[in-house]
Coordinates of C-alpha atoms in Angstrom, one line a residue:
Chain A
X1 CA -13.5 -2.2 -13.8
X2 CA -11.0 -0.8 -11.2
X3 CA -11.0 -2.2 -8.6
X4 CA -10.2 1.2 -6.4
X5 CA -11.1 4.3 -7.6
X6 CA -9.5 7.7 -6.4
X7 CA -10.8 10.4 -9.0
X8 CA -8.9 13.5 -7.4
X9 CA -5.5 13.3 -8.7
X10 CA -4.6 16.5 -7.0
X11 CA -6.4 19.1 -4.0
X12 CA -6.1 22.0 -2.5
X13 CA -7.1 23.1 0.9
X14 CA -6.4 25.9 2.7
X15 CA -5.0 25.6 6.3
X16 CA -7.4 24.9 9.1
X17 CA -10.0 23.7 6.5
X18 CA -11.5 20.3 6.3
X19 CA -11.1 18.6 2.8
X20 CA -12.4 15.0 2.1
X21 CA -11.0 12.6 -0.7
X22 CA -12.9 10.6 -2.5
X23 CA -12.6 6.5 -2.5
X24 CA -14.7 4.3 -4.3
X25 CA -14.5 0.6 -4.6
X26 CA -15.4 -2.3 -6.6
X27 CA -16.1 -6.1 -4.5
X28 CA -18.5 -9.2 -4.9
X29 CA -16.9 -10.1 -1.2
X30 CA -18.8 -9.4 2.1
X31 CA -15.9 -9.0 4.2
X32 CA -13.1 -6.8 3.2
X33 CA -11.2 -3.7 4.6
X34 CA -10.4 -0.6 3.4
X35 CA -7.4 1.5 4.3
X36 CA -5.8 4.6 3.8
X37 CA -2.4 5.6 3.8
X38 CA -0.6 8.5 3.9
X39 CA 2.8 9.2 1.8
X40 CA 4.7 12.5 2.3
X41 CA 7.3 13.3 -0.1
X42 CA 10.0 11.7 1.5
X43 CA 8.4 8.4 0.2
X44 CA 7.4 6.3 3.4
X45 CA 4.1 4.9 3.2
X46 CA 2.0 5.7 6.1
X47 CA -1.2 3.8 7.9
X48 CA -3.7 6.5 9.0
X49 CA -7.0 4.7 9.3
X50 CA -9.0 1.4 8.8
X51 CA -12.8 0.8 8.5
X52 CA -14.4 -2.8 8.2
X53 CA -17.2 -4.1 6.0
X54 CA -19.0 -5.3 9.2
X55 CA -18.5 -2.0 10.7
X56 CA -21.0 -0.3 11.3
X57 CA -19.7 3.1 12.4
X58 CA -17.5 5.2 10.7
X59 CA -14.0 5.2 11.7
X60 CA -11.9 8.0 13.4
X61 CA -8.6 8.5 14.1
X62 CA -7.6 11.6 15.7
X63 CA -8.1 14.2 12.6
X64 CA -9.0 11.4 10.6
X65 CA -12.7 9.7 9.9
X66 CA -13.6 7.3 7.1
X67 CA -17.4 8.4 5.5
X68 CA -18.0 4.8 4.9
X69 CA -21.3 4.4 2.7
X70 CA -21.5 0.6 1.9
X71 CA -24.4 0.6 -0.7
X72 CA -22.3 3.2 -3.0
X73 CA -19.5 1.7 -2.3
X74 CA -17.1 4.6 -1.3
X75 CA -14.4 5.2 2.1
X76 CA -13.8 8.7 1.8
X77 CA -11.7 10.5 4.0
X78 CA -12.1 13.0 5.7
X79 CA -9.4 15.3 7.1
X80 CA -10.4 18.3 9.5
X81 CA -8.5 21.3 10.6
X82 CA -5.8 21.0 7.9
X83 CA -2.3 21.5 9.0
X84 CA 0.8 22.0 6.1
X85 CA 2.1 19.0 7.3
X86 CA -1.0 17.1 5.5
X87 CA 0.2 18.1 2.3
X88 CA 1.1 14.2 0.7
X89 CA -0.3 11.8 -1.3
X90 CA -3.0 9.7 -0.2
X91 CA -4.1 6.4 -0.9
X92 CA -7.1 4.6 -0.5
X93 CA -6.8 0.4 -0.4
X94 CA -8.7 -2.1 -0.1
X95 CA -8.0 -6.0 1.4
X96 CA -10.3 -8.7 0.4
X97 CA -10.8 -12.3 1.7
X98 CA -11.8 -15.0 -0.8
X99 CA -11.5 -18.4 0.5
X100 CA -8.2 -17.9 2.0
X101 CA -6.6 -15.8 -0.7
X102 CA -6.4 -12.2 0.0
X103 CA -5.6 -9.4 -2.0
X104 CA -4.9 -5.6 -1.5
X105 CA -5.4 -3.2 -4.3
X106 CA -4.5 0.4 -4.2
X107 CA -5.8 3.6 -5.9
X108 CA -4.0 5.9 -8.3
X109 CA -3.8 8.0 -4.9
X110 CA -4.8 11.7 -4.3
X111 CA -2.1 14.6 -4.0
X112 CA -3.2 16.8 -1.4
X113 CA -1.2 20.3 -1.0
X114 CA -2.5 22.5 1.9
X115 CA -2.2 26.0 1.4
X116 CA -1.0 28.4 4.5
Chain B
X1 CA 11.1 -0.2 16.7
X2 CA 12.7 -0.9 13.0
X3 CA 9.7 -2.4 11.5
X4 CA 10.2 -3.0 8.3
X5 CA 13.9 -2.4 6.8
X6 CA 14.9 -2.8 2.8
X7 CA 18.0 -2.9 1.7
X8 CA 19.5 -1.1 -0.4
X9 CA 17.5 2.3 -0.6
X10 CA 19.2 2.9 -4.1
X11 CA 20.7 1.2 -6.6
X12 CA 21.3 2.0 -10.2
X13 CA 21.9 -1.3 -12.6
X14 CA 22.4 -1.8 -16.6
X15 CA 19.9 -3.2 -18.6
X16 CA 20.8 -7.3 -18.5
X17 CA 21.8 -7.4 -14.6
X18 CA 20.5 -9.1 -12.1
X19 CA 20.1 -8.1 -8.3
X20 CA 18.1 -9.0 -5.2
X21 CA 15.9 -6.6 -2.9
X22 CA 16.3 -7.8 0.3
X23 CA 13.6 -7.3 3.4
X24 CA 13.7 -8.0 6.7
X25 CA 10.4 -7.5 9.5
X26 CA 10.7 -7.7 13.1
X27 CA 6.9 -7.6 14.0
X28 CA 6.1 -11.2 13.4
X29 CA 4.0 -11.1 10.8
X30 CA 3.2 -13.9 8.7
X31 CA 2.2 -11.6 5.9
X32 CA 5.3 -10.2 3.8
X33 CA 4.5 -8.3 0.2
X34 CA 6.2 -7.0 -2.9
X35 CA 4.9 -3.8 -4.2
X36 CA 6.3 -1.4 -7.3
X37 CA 5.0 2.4 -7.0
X38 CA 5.1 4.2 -10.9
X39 CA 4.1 7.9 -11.1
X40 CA 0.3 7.8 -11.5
X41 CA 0.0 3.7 -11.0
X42 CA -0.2 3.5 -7.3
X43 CA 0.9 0.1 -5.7
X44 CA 1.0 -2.5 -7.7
X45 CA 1.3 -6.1 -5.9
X46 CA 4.1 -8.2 -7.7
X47 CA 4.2 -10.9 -4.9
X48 CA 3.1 -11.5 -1.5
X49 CA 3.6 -14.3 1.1
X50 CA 0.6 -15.1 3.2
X51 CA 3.0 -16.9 5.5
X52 CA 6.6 -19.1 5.9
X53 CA 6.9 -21.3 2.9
X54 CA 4.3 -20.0 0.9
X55 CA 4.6 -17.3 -2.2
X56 CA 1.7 -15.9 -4.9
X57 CA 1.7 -14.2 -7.9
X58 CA 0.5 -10.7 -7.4
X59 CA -0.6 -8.3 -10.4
X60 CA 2.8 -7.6 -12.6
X61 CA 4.9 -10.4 -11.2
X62 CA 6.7 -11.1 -14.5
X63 CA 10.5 -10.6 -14.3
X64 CA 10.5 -11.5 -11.1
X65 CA 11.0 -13.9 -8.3
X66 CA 10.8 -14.0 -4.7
X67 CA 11.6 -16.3 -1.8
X68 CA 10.6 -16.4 1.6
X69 CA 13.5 -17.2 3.5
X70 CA 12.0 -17.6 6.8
X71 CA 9.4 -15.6 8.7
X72 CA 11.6 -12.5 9.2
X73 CA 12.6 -12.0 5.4
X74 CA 11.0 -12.1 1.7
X75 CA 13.4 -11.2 -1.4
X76 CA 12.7 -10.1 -4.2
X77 CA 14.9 -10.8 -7.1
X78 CA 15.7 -9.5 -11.0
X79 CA 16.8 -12.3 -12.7
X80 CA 17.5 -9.4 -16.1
X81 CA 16.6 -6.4 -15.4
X82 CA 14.9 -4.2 -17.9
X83 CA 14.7 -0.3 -18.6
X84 CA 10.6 -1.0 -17.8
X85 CA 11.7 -2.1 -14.0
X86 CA 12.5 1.1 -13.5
X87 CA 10.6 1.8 -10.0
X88 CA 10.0 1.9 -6.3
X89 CA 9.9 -1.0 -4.6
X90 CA 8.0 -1.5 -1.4
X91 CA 8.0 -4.1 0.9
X92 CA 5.3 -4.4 3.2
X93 CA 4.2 -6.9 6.0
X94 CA 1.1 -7.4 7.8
X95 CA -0.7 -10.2 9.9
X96 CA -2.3 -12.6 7.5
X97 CA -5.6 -13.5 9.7
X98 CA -8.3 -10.4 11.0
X99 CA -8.9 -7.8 7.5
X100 CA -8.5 -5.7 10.0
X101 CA -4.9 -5.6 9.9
X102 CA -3.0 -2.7 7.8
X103 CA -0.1 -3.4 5.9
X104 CA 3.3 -2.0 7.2
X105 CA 5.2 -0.7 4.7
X106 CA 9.3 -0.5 4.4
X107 CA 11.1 3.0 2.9
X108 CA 11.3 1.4 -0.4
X109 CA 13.9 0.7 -3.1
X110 CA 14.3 3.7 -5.6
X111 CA 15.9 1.1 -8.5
X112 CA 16.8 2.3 -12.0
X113 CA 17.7 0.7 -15.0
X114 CA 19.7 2.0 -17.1

């Protein structure tokens, strides 16, 4: 089974609108982290927002907020008022700690193209 | 406030050549990573460092080695590159203790094989 699972491989959204991407996940851990980064076509990989498996709110970074549901298993995110600059790829990630080993697994990623 | 710097940013080889990836981060981190990015694969770990003197196998680490130099920098190196090592790679750092610590990523290597 995959470990992270990203099941949009490409959206639309038209300026100003919210859009939310879909993350789902696959752990026997307790504690892990999920992440999502952002990757604009000039390649740089970019850190956007970070939610806990002990948290128990969701994250929120500026126009960014994680819809964590921990018994489904999914981190979506959730963009509001879409600007053309959001148009990127998107990756969701997760870290997990194992007796000292960790590990970080990232989805297919979503390519998100914001219309004007 | 460099971060995370790779060298080079391009680099073009024939099939049977060998070449390192050099990576350099000045944020302390005890964490340092490989990654290669293919067109609809994601990240896919080839080897990380949890910290100084320590290195692990990631997912696709064959054809590959890496050293950790010192805490600053983690190479990775093609001993004979192939056609299939076509890629970007990523280097990426993080602290290794608190999951709630994201991964900083370098501009990446766009390396092809020729």
């Amino acid at each position: 089974a995959q470990k992270i699972t990203q099941t949009q491989p490409g959206m639309f959204v038209q300026e100003k609108e919210a859009v939310t991407l879909d993350c789902t996940y696959d752990t026997s851990d307790q504690s892990y982290g999920l992440f999502w980064y952002k990757q604009p076509s000039s390649g740089e990989m970019i850190f956007l927002i970070y939610q806990g498996s002990y948290d128990e709110q969701n994250a929120t970074e500026g126009r960014y907020s994680l819809n964590f549901q921990k018994a489904r298993k999914s981190a979506n995110l959730v963009i509001s008022a879409s600007q053309l600059g959001d148009s990127a790829m998107y990756f969701c990630a997760m870290r997990e700690f194992s007796g000292g080993y960790q590990k970080v697994t990232f989805g297919t990623g979503t390519k998100l193209q914001v219309i004007p | 406030n460099a971060g995370v710097t790779q060298t080079p940013k391009f680099q073009v080889l024939k099939t049977g050549q060998s070449m390192t990836l050099q990576c350099a981060q000045d944020m302390n981190h005890n964490s340092m990573y490989w990654y290669r990015q293919d067109p609809g694969m994601g990240l896919r770990l080839i080897y990380y460092s949890a910290s100084e003197g320590t290195t692990d196998k990631g997912e696709v680490p064959n054809g590959y080695n890496v050293s950790r130099l010192n805490k600053r920098e983690f190479s990775l190196r093609l001993e004979s590159a192939a056609p299939s090592q076509t890629s970007v790679y990523f280097c990426a750092s993080s602290e290794f203790r608190g999951a709630n610590q994201p991964q900083h990523f370098g501009d990446g290597t766009r390396l092809s094989i020729l």
